[in-house]
Amino acid sequence: MPTTQLNVVVSQPRVLAGEFLNARVLLDSADPDTVIHSLTAEIKGVGRTGWVNIHTDKIFETEKLYFHSQVALCPPDMPIPAGKHQFPLQVMIPENVPSSYESQFGSVRYQIKVVLTANTDQVSSDLLVPSTPIHNSENAGFLGVMF
């Protein structure tokens, strides 16, 4: 049974190009002798779209990686006492990548995966950053990209 729990909490309900993605990694350890060998966050921004050719019923789908970053959240081999701990995460999202969005034509989603390797456990936590759906028909031609 794991003695360590990880959670990721984001400060905004979406990711915007040219702004910081801010989050907190919450770690709860029951073991008083925990030594964190590594605590890393991997952030990915992935675009997906798909459509059906109405003449052939053939389905077309595509996926593109727009953003990828890995961040160490603490120094290696850091001892921590039992209890609750918080690690800040701040990553600049470049201006030249799309913001997060959802529409009937596709999506751009940002995901944070945190992996903890310690002397007592190896645990991970995944969070798909929520995005705000675009329903406004005047934005349909843009595929909902918000810059």
mmCIF file of C-alpha atoms in Angstrom:
data_model
loop_
_atom_site.group_PDB
_atom_site.id
_atom_site.type_symbol
_atom_site.label_atom_id
_atom_site.label_comp_id
_atom_site.label_asym_id
_atom_site.label_seq_id
_atom_site.Cartn_x
_atom_site.Cartn_y
_atom_site.Cartn_z
ATOM 1 C CA MET A 1 0.000 0.000 0.000
ATOM 2 C CA PRO A 2 1.481 3.379 -0.992
ATOM 3 C CA THR A 3 2.485 5.653 1.853
ATOM 4 C CA THR A 4 2.642 8.713 -0.387
ATOM 5 C CA GLN A 5 -0.103 10.529 -2.304
ATOM 6 C CA LEU A 6 0.290 13.132 -5.053
ATOM 7 C CA ASN A 7 -2.230 15.652 -6.362
ATOM 8 C CA VAL A 8 -1.930 18.513 -8.840
ATOM 9 C CA VAL A 9 -4.018 21.683 -8.505
ATOM 10 C CA VAL A 10 -4.023 24.344 -11.250
ATOM 11 C CA SER A 11 -4.810 28.004 -10.606
ATOM 12 C CA GLN A 12 -6.630 28.693 -13.913
ATOM 13 C CA PRO A 13 -9.335 26.718 -15.737
ATOM 14 C CA ARG A 14 -7.439 26.994 -19.047
ATOM 15 C CA VAL A 15 -3.983 27.493 -20.517
ATOM 16 C CA LEU A 16 -3.333 30.688 -22.482
ATOM 17 C CA ALA A 17 -0.491 31.235 -24.940
ATOM 18 C CA GLY A 18 2.085 33.732 -23.723
ATOM 19 C CA GLU A 19 1.119 33.297 -20.064
ATOM 20 C CA PHE A 20 2.299 31.189 -17.152
ATOM 21 C CA LEU A 21 0.727 27.864 -16.297
ATOM 22 C CA ASN A 22 0.639 27.915 -12.494
ATOM 23 C CA ALA A 23 -0.030 24.848 -10.392
ATOM 24 C CA ARG A 24 0.727 23.334 -7.017
ATOM 25 C CA VAL A 25 1.863 19.777 -6.454
ATOM 26 C CA LEU A 26 0.510 18.462 -3.167
ATOM 27 C CA LEU A 27 2.401 15.590 -1.576
ATOM 28 C CA ASP A 28 1.159 13.726 1.490
ATOM 29 C CA SER A 29 3.675 11.310 2.991
ATOM 30 C CA ALA A 30 2.943 8.920 5.856
ATOM 31 C CA ASP A 31 6.557 7.749 6.137
ATOM 32 C CA PRO A 32 8.783 9.831 8.457
ATOM 33 C CA ASP A 33 11.952 8.741 6.629
ATOM 34 C CA THR A 34 11.002 9.651 3.055
ATOM 35 C CA VAL A 35 13.829 10.773 0.797
ATOM 36 C CA ILE A 36 12.725 12.222 -2.547
ATOM 37 C CA HIS A 37 15.123 10.976 -5.213
ATOM 38 C CA SER A 38 13.260 12.928 -7.912
ATOM 39 C CA LEU A 39 10.024 14.872 -8.241
ATOM 40 C CA THR A 40 9.385 15.992 -11.809
ATOM 41 C CA ALA A 41 6.506 17.502 -13.753
ATOM 42 C CA GLU A 42 6.039 16.850 -17.464
ATOM 43 C CA ILE A 43 3.776 19.288 -19.288
ATOM 44 C CA LYS A 44 2.427 18.540 -22.763
ATOM 45 C CA GLY A 45 0.160 20.522 -25.067
ATOM 46 C CA VAL A 46 -1.440 18.265 -27.682
ATOM 47 C CA GLY A 47 -3.802 19.233 -30.495
ATOM 48 C CA ARG A 48 -6.242 16.704 -31.924
ATOM 49 C CA THR A 49 -8.766 16.939 -34.703
ATOM 50 C CA GLY A 50 -10.785 14.560 -36.806
ATOM 51 C CA TRP A 51 -13.341 14.559 -39.562
ATOM 52 C CA VAL A 52 -15.295 12.207 -41.807
ATOM 53 C CA ASN A 53 -15.198 12.362 -45.602
ATOM 54 C CA ILE A 54 -18.914 12.451 -46.395
ATOM 55 C CA HIS A 55 -18.364 10.804 -49.797
ATOM 56 C CA THR A 56 -16.371 7.791 -48.601
ATOM 57 C CA ASP A 57 -17.208 7.667 -44.860
ATOM 58 C CA LYS A 58 -13.466 7.472 -44.269
ATOM 59 C CA ILE A 59 -12.390 8.865 -40.889
ATOM 60 C CA PHE A 60 -9.372 11.160 -40.756
ATOM 61 C CA GLU A 61 -7.676 11.973 -37.466
ATOM 62 C CA THR A 62 -4.529 13.860 -36.639
ATOM 63 C CA GLU A 63 -2.593 14.775 -33.533
ATOM 64 C CA LYS A 64 0.189 17.317 -33.021
ATOM 65 C CA LEU A 65 2.472 17.976 -30.062
ATOM 66 C CA TYR A 66 2.648 21.770 -29.627
ATOM 67 C CA PHE A 67 4.436 21.996 -26.299
ATOM 68 C CA HIS A 68 6.585 19.738 -24.123
ATOM 69 C CA SER A 69 8.549 20.625 -21.006
ATOM 70 C CA GLN A 70 9.982 18.800 -18.013
ATOM 71 C CA VAL A 71 10.605 20.542 -14.702
ATOM 72 C CA ALA A 72 12.332 19.331 -11.527
ATOM 73 C CA LEU A 73 10.231 20.398 -8.546
ATOM 74 C CA CYS A 74 12.852 19.863 -5.844
ATOM 75 C CA PRO A 75 16.545 19.052 -5.516
ATOM 76 C CA PRO A 76 17.513 15.369 -5.756
ATOM 77 C CA ASP A 77 17.773 13.247 -2.609
ATOM 78 C CA MET A 78 15.769 15.684 -0.499
ATOM 79 C CA PRO A 79 14.574 14.269 2.850
ATOM 80 C CA ILE A 80 11.069 15.252 3.971
ATOM 81 C CA PRO A 81 9.223 14.556 7.214
ATOM 82 C CA ALA A 82 5.851 12.820 7.308
ATOM 83 C CA GLY A 83 2.945 15.115 6.541
ATOM 84 C CA LYS A 84 1.649 17.413 3.821
ATOM 85 C CA HIS A 85 4.007 19.271 1.508
ATOM 86 C CA GLN A 86 3.444 21.702 -1.364
ATOM 87 C CA PHE A 87 5.662 22.348 -4.391
ATOM 88 C CA PRO A 88 4.949 25.261 -6.760
ATOM 89 C CA LEU A 89 4.993 24.722 -10.518
ATOM 90 C CA GLN A 90 5.236 27.625 -12.960
ATOM 91 C CA VAL A 91 5.842 27.125 -16.679
ATOM 92 C CA MET A 92 5.741 29.814 -19.380
ATOM 93 C CA ILE A 93 3.580 28.776 -22.322
ATOM 94 C CA PRO A 94 5.134 30.301 -25.465
ATOM 95 C CA GLU A 95 3.186 32.836 -27.512
ATOM 96 C CA ASN A 96 3.583 30.739 -30.668
ATOM 97 C CA VAL A 97 1.539 27.749 -29.434
ATOM 98 C CA PRO A 98 -2.250 27.585 -29.263
ATOM 99 C CA SER A 99 -4.142 28.132 -26.035
ATOM 100 C CA SER A 100 -6.236 25.287 -24.675
ATOM 101 C CA TYR A 101 -9.639 24.875 -26.259
ATOM 102 C CA GLU A 102 -12.414 22.412 -27.048
ATOM 103 C CA SER A 103 -14.730 22.559 -30.025
ATOM 104 C CA GLN A 104 -16.662 20.183 -32.248
ATOM 105 C CA PHE A 105 -13.745 20.304 -34.704
ATOM 106 C CA GLY A 106 -10.945 19.453 -32.319
ATOM 107 C CA SER A 107 -9.098 20.338 -29.166
ATOM 108 C CA VAL A 108 -5.823 21.528 -27.734
ATOM 109 C CA ARG A 109 -5.318 20.064 -24.286
ATOM 110 C CA TYR A 110 -2.538 20.587 -21.797
ATOM 111 C CA GLN A 111 -1.632 17.764 -19.445
ATOM 112 C CA ILE A 112 0.569 17.759 -16.356
ATOM 113 C CA LYS A 113 2.107 14.478 -15.243
ATOM 114 C CA VAL A 114 4.010 14.482 -11.960
ATOM 115 C CA VAL A 115 6.272 11.557 -11.054
ATOM 116 C CA LEU A 116 7.766 11.034 -7.613
ATOM 117 C CA THR A 117 10.585 8.556 -7.051
ATOM 118 C CA ALA A 118 11.453 8.132 -3.385
ATOM 119 C CA ASN A 119 13.100 5.579 -1.146
ATOM 120 C CA THR A 120 9.644 4.409 -0.029
ATOM 121 C CA ASP A 121 7.480 4.672 -3.188
ATOM 122 C CA GLN A 122 7.226 5.541 -6.828
ATOM 123 C CA VAL A 123 3.939 7.304 -7.544
ATOM 124 C CA SER A 124 2.551 9.527 -10.270
ATOM 125 C CA SER A 125 -0.379 11.851 -10.789
ATOM 126 C CA ASP A 126 -1.894 12.974 -14.098
ATOM 127 C CA LEU A 127 -3.990 16.077 -14.579
ATOM 128 C CA LEU A 128 -5.654 17.170 -17.783
ATOM 129 C CA VAL A 129 -5.939 20.945 -17.453
ATOM 130 C CA PRO A 130 -9.572 21.852 -18.069
ATOM 131 C CA SER A 131 -10.307 24.037 -21.047
ATOM 132 C CA THR A 132 -13.144 26.359 -21.839
ATOM 133 C CA PRO A 133 -15.317 25.147 -24.741
ATOM 134 C CA ILE A 134 -15.871 27.617 -27.573
ATOM 135 C CA HIS A 135 -19.523 27.813 -28.576
ATOM 136 C CA ASN A 136 -19.549 31.167 -30.337
ATOM 137 C CA SER A 137 -20.159 30.564 -34.066
ATOM 138 C CA GLU A 138 -18.096 33.618 -35.070
ATOM 139 C CA ASN A 139 -15.021 31.825 -33.690
ATOM 140 C CA ALA A 140 -15.710 28.583 -35.575
ATOM 141 C CA GLY A 141 -13.438 29.562 -38.456
ATOM 142 C CA PHE A 142 -10.511 29.916 -36.069
ATOM 143 C CA LEU A 143 -10.950 26.423 -34.590
ATOM 144 C CA GLY A 144 -11.358 28.173 -31.263
ATOM 145 C CA VAL A 145 -7.761 29.283 -30.809
ATOM 146 C CA MET A 146 -7.680 32.052 -28.193
ATOM 147 C CA PHE A 147 -4.601 34.287 -28.365
#
